[in-house]
Amino acid sequence: MAVPSIPAPLKIRDYRAFWVARFFATVAGMMMVVVIGWQVYDIARESMSRDDAAFLLGMIGLAQFLPLFCLALVVGVIADRVDRRYIARAAVALEICCAGVLGWLALAGDMPMLALFVVAALLGVGRAFQGPSMAALAPNLVPRELLPQAIALNSISWQTGAVLGPPLGAFLYAVSPATPYVVAAILFALTFICLMLIRPVPRPAPSILTPWRSLVDGIAYVRHNKVLLGAISLDLFAVLLGGATAMLPVYARDVLFVGVEGLGPLRAAPSAGAVVMAVLLASRPLKRHVGVVMFGSVALFGLATIVFGLSTSYPLSLAALAVLGAADAISVFVRGSLIQLHTPDDMRGRVSSVSGLFISASNELGELESGLAARYIGAVPGVVIGGVGAIIVTVLWAWRFPQLRKADRFDQQKPA
């Protein structure tokens, strides 16, 4: 029986350190997300109706998005001028502090709602710096011909962490409210150590442009490149409308009646499906018709969202979320590969920051949209209508961006 060979990117020392850092950071971050969401909803339900408490879940999303909105594009300019390793390390240091503060408050037995919102906003600041810097760092660690495989491995690292983080956070929360925050702080510290192991990477020549001009050029580059603009904006609007995961505490407590113990598997199910798909993509990369595959995966994402929204069966809900995650993994893989292969290295920080802003808008503003929908039409109708909206967006974008729809092979893509 043949022994599976180690993927080529993981044979590179610095990329291994990056891959492990990404894994630890994801586990810790997902633990924080699931526990903060549960605590906000649980505290709110003591004095509010289900739909009003769900609205606060949306406001948590807004609290995380506002720092990202204010900082993401500026961070992209910084990531093209400052050593990307330093930026990522500083962001992780802030996340260590966030986890430590909530752990300390939980140990003291006093967790005010305001503290959860403030820490959520600070985590948004950390993500604003960490996302573009790490996204721009990864292509510097592997040869260009290994980049699509490295992107698939990045997805495996992130999705595996996202599978383990939510149930681990829920389990540790059942032990004590402080435990998941303490463990998250330790994992963020391990992330910091791994980032310290990455050696200096090649840097593009210093820009002669002012920071403002660099920022404007980064936005203009994405706006004029129809493949990049289509790929990034498709994710923004499809996920913004189909943001079912924001309502998982509502479903766990008041629709499926499985409590915090059932919330962990629900939160992990999309990532479990994504891990399976990422492994398949790493071992059998897409070769043809990548644009059509991307649009098909986004439509499947919307359909799975509808099934989840209507389900009152826990197993069916888990299955729908797993399919949703697998479909999203295909979209993320194609979009990430096209973005990196269409972008010259001296603009990767700025383009990654634009992409990160769109992704964050889709996630956090999607949570706000879900919260508003829950308040005015109910949580379940809001999720279902969001899934329908994601399918409509897919059809519109396939018509509006024919260059993206007709994208065939990754090896045909060259930076402009």
XYZ file of C-alpha atoms in Angstrom:
416
model
C 0.000 0.000 0.000
C 1.478 3.321 -1.083
C 2.156 5.897 1.612
C 0.658 9.309 0.751
C 3.388 11.801 -0.019
C 3.694 15.095 1.824
C 2.270 17.961 -0.284
C 5.083 19.962 -1.832
C 4.318 23.284 -0.058
C 4.526 21.592 3.368
C 8.105 20.544 2.598
C 9.034 24.230 2.837
C 9.969 25.148 6.423
C 8.557 28.661 6.509
C 5.301 27.601 4.881
C 4.884 24.835 7.507
C 5.214 27.427 10.278
C 2.675 29.633 8.484
C 0.279 26.706 8.016
C 0.412 25.723 11.700
C 0.038 29.365 12.781
C -3.058 29.679 10.623
C -4.485 26.503 12.175
C -3.947 27.585 15.798
C -5.299 31.079 15.103
C -8.421 29.634 13.475
C -9.164 27.228 16.329
C -8.791 30.045 18.850
C -10.756 32.546 16.783
C -13.652 30.162 16.177
C -13.798 29.310 19.867
C -14.098 33.021 20.609
C -16.799 33.523 17.963
C -19.045 30.693 19.126
C -18.738 31.492 22.838
C -19.222 35.267 22.436
C -22.260 34.662 20.212
C -23.773 32.219 22.679
C -23.182 34.496 25.661
C -24.705 37.516 23.922
C -27.811 35.568 22.918
C -28.097 33.771 26.261
C -27.820 36.986 28.281
C -30.266 38.787 25.982
C -32.859 35.977 26.174
C -33.180 36.549 29.906
C -35.044 39.779 29.177
C -35.923 39.766 25.453
C -37.915 37.816 22.893
C -36.190 35.386 20.524
C -36.203 37.772 17.577
C -35.050 40.794 19.605
C -32.181 38.743 21.055
C -31.311 37.590 17.529
C -31.032 41.253 16.551
C -28.205 41.628 19.101
C -26.356 38.826 17.329
C -26.519 41.003 14.240
C -25.160 43.952 16.194
C -22.173 41.834 17.271
C -21.455 41.382 13.576
C -21.628 45.147 13.079
C -19.259 45.713 16.007
C -16.680 43.498 14.290
C -17.218 45.012 10.858
C -16.817 48.713 11.692
C -13.089 48.427 12.593
C -12.528 46.314 9.493
C -14.276 48.887 7.339
C -12.233 51.738 8.782
C -8.867 49.970 8.705
C -8.816 47.278 6.027
C -7.785 49.379 3.032
C -5.178 51.318 5.021
C -3.770 48.032 6.320
C -3.390 46.863 2.719
C -1.092 49.806 2.001
C 0.876 49.026 5.175
C 1.176 45.359 4.141
C 2.849 46.457 0.902
C 5.323 48.702 2.768
C 6.063 46.981 6.091
C 7.278 43.447 6.780
C 4.086 41.383 6.692
C 5.347 39.117 9.466
C 5.474 42.053 11.904
C 1.903 43.082 11.115
C 0.562 39.556 11.628
C 2.438 39.205 14.928
C 1.053 42.496 16.248
C -2.489 41.444 15.311
C -2.142 38.115 17.105
C -0.757 39.882 20.191
C -3.963 41.959 20.301
C -6.048 38.765 20.039
C -4.132 37.300 22.988
C -5.126 40.351 25.039
C -8.785 40.054 23.966
C -8.998 36.405 25.012
C -7.205 37.180 28.271
C -9.590 39.998 29.210
C -12.714 37.883 28.649
C -11.101 34.998 30.535
C -10.392 37.290 33.474
C -13.949 38.671 33.500
C -15.404 35.163 33.327
C -13.218 34.000 36.219
C -14.430 37.009 38.206
C -18.014 35.912 37.559
C -19.050 39.176 35.910
C -19.511 39.292 32.114
C -21.230 42.555 31.132
C -22.766 42.737 27.668
C -20.688 45.849 26.948
C -17.455 43.908 27.442
C -18.511 41.348 24.839
C -19.219 44.109 22.305
C -15.956 45.958 23.023
C -13.881 42.799 22.670
C -15.745 41.879 19.481
C -14.754 45.281 18.068
C -11.116 44.802 19.128
C -11.109 41.372 17.482
C -12.282 43.171 14.353
C -9.217 45.426 14.625
C -6.970 42.380 14.955
C -8.552 40.713 11.958
C -8.235 43.899 9.897
C -4.456 43.706 10.322
C -4.017 39.930 10.378
C -6.067 39.064 7.277
C -4.328 41.134 4.571
C -0.860 40.629 6.040
C -1.150 36.830 6.178
C -2.912 36.608 2.815
C -0.110 38.655 1.244
C 2.576 36.692 3.112
C 1.546 33.210 1.944
C 2.512 33.675 -1.759
C 5.994 34.795 -0.641
C 6.617 31.414 1.004
C 6.120 29.073 -1.981
C 7.111 29.106 -5.669
C 4.462 30.407 -8.045
C 3.789 26.964 -9.538
C 2.870 25.646 -6.054
C 0.552 28.535 -5.216
C -2.811 26.893 -6.141
C -1.861 23.839 -4.065
C -0.752 26.090 -1.185
C -4.089 27.944 -1.339
C -5.920 24.618 -1.053
C -3.717 23.687 1.911
C -4.432 27.093 3.472
C -8.111 26.242 3.200
C -7.525 22.867 4.853
C -5.705 24.563 7.727
C -8.437 27.157 8.190
C -11.357 24.792 7.759
C -9.886 22.109 10.015
C -9.440 24.739 12.705
C -12.989 25.915 12.071
C -14.253 22.339 12.529
C -12.433 21.848 15.821
C -12.904 25.334 17.286
C -16.708 25.528 17.778
C -17.292 22.142 19.463
C -14.144 22.634 21.523
C -15.361 26.071 22.589
C -18.822 24.728 23.469
C -17.347 21.798 25.411
C -14.960 24.037 27.339
C -17.762 26.515 28.042
C -19.760 23.662 29.601
C -16.756 23.088 31.901
C -16.703 26.766 32.909
C -17.352 30.074 31.104
C -13.702 31.104 31.571
C -12.079 27.960 30.171
C -12.576 28.580 26.424
C -11.106 32.078 26.702
C -8.058 30.851 28.593
C -7.443 28.080 26.063
C -7.944 30.559 23.197
C -5.284 32.834 24.716
C -2.859 29.894 24.848
C -3.560 28.972 21.214
C -3.063 32.579 20.098
C 0.273 32.519 21.948
C 1.283 29.390 19.997
C 0.272 31.207 16.811
C 2.592 34.056 17.741
C 5.476 31.631 18.297
C 4.930 30.007 14.879
C 4.909 33.416 13.186
C 8.206 34.217 14.912
C 9.735 31.144 13.219
C 9.105 32.471 9.698
C 12.319 33.895 8.250
C 12.476 37.170 6.279
C 10.780 36.963 2.898
C 11.534 38.814 -0.367
C 9.987 42.250 -0.413
C 8.876 44.229 -3.452
C 10.808 47.394 -4.190
C 9.717 50.311 -1.988
C 6.896 52.260 -3.577
C 7.596 55.836 -4.625
C 3.878 56.597 -4.317
C 2.294 58.274 -1.317
C 0.205 55.990 0.949
C -2.995 57.643 -0.306
C -1.982 57.136 -3.942
C -1.115 53.514 -3.178
C -4.537 53.012 -1.615
C -6.336 54.557 -4.592
C -4.274 52.453 -7.009
C -5.183 49.261 -5.153
C -8.906 50.015 -5.355
C -8.599 51.031 -9.010
C -6.722 47.832 -9.847
C -9.565 45.697 -8.497
C -12.231 47.883 -10.100
C -10.718 47.634 -13.580
C -9.899 43.916 -13.412
C -13.287 42.334 -14.147
C -12.234 38.867 -13.006
C -11.089 40.171 -9.613
C -14.066 42.506 -9.196
C -16.554 39.808 -10.158
C -15.008 37.154 -7.898
C -14.739 39.435 -4.872
C -18.164 41.060 -5.214
C -19.917 37.716 -5.871
C -18.765 36.504 -2.469
C -19.811 39.787 -0.861
C -23.427 39.732 -1.954
C -24.041 35.969 -1.928
C -22.724 35.454 1.610
C -24.235 38.726 2.854
C -27.680 37.446 1.881
C -27.088 33.805 2.775
C -25.594 34.348 6.227
C -27.304 31.464 8.026
C -24.467 30.879 10.488
C -25.207 34.136 12.326
C -28.515 32.664 13.496
C -27.071 29.388 14.794
C -27.531 30.314 18.483
C -31.217 30.980 17.686
C -31.597 27.602 15.975
C -29.672 25.759 18.692
C -31.741 27.183 21.548
C -35.189 27.908 20.120
C -35.703 25.978 16.854
C -33.815 22.684 17.152
C -33.722 22.747 20.996
C -30.205 21.296 21.292
C -28.639 23.943 23.574
C -25.011 25.013 23.697
C -23.885 21.394 23.342
C -25.638 21.200 19.967
C -24.421 24.646 18.923
C -20.811 23.476 18.621
C -21.512 20.791 15.983
C -23.837 23.170 14.123
C -21.103 25.808 13.979
C -18.536 23.186 12.930
C -20.661 21.492 10.243
C -19.944 24.019 7.449
C -16.239 23.723 8.104
C -16.434 19.915 8.198
C -17.907 19.938 4.701
C -15.302 22.489 3.642
C -12.440 20.348 4.966
C -13.565 17.350 2.926
C -13.827 19.511 -0.167
C -10.486 21.219 0.487
C -8.759 17.834 0.766
C -10.290 16.806 -2.558
C -9.194 20.067 -4.157
C -5.653 19.678 -2.799
C -5.341 16.130 -4.145
C -7.299 16.727 -7.358
C -7.043 20.414 -8.251
C -9.549 21.872 -10.670
C -8.187 21.887 -14.210
C -10.929 23.284 -16.440
C -14.013 25.532 -16.367
C -13.082 27.117 -13.028
C -15.462 30.066 -13.548
C -18.499 27.876 -14.180
C -17.581 25.709 -11.189
C -17.403 28.798 -8.984
C -20.860 30.016 -10.011
C -22.325 26.533 -9.540
C -20.874 26.289 -6.052
C -22.369 29.644 -5.010
C -25.806 28.567 -6.281
C -25.486 25.339 -4.260
C -24.544 27.466 -1.238
C -27.849 29.328 -1.578
C -29.856 26.120 -1.975
C -28.278 24.554 1.117
C -29.081 27.740 3.056
C -32.747 27.380 2.143
C -32.804 23.732 3.284
C -31.182 24.651 6.595
C -33.577 27.536 7.152
C -36.635 25.295 6.737
C -35.293 22.307 8.684
C -36.526 21.359 12.137
C -34.448 18.160 12.157
C -31.016 18.319 13.790
C -29.391 15.713 11.467
C -30.829 17.393 8.353
C -29.626 20.774 9.593
C -26.120 19.393 10.103
C -26.149 17.884 6.612
C -27.368 21.114 4.999
C -24.668 23.110 6.770
C -22.009 20.602 5.666
C -23.107 20.951 2.027
C -23.157 24.723 2.452
C -19.566 24.627 3.701
C -18.379 22.321 0.915
C -19.901 24.610 -1.714
C -18.326 27.649 -0.091
C -14.922 25.912 -0.039
C -15.025 25.489 -3.816
C -15.902 29.153 -4.261
C -13.158 30.249 -1.850
C -10.564 28.068 -3.604
C -11.381 29.372 -7.087
C -11.682 32.972 -5.936
C -8.459 32.844 -3.907
C -6.493 31.282 -6.749
C -7.774 33.804 -9.299
C -7.038 36.743 -7.000
C -3.470 35.668 -6.233
C -2.662 34.699 -9.822
C -4.122 37.939 -11.193
C -2.210 40.159 -8.763
C 1.468 41.246 -8.949
C 3.372 40.850 -5.676
C 3.827 44.575 -5.071
C 0.028 44.972 -4.945
C -0.907 41.810 -3.054
C -1.308 43.605 0.274
C -3.686 46.191 -1.165
C -5.665 43.693 -3.245
C -5.826 41.298 -0.283
C -7.117 44.135 1.890
C -9.840 44.963 -0.644
C -10.741 41.281 -0.833
C -10.637 41.012 2.955
C -12.912 44.028 3.300
C -15.447 42.465 0.943
C -15.246 39.105 2.730
C -15.635 40.745 6.130
C -18.527 42.816 4.841
C -20.205 39.640 3.616
C -19.708 37.909 6.971
C -20.248 40.649 9.545
C -22.778 42.698 7.569
C -24.430 39.387 6.724
C -24.846 38.885 10.461
C -26.342 42.365 10.741
C -28.695 41.641 7.824
C -29.720 38.367 9.469
C -30.312 40.142 12.767
C -32.462 42.825 11.152
C -34.393 40.208 9.179
C -34.961 38.186 12.347
C -36.313 41.231 14.163
C -38.774 42.274 11.462
C -39.805 39.050 9.679
C -38.466 36.322 11.998
C -35.246 34.310 12.107
C -36.444 31.387 9.980
C -38.002 33.439 7.127
C -34.912 35.653 7.148
C -32.578 32.686 6.565
C -34.761 31.218 3.805
C -35.131 34.513 1.946
C -31.369 35.014 2.238
C -30.738 31.682 0.511
C -33.073 32.643 -2.320
C -31.236 35.954 -2.609
C -27.858 34.175 -2.916
C -29.164 32.166 -5.893
C -30.510 35.321 -7.560
C -27.125 37.039 -7.093
C -25.388 34.070 -8.718
C -27.540 34.338 -11.830
C -27.073 38.114 -12.058
C -23.284 37.933 -11.626
C -22.948 35.152 -14.218
C -24.640 37.519 -16.682
C -22.825 40.679 -15.552
C -19.263 39.234 -15.450
C -18.812 37.012 -18.521
C -15.008 37.157 -18.118
C -15.327 35.407 -14.776
C -17.886 32.919 -16.079
C -15.600 32.019 -18.996
C -12.433 31.617 -16.878
C -11.140 28.179 -17.822
C -7.723 27.229 -16.398
C -5.632 28.620 -13.560
C -2.416 28.317 -15.541
C -3.796 30.768 -18.097
C -4.060 33.511 -15.484
C -1.243 36.058 -15.321
C -0.860 39.168 -13.173
C -1.797 42.318 -15.068
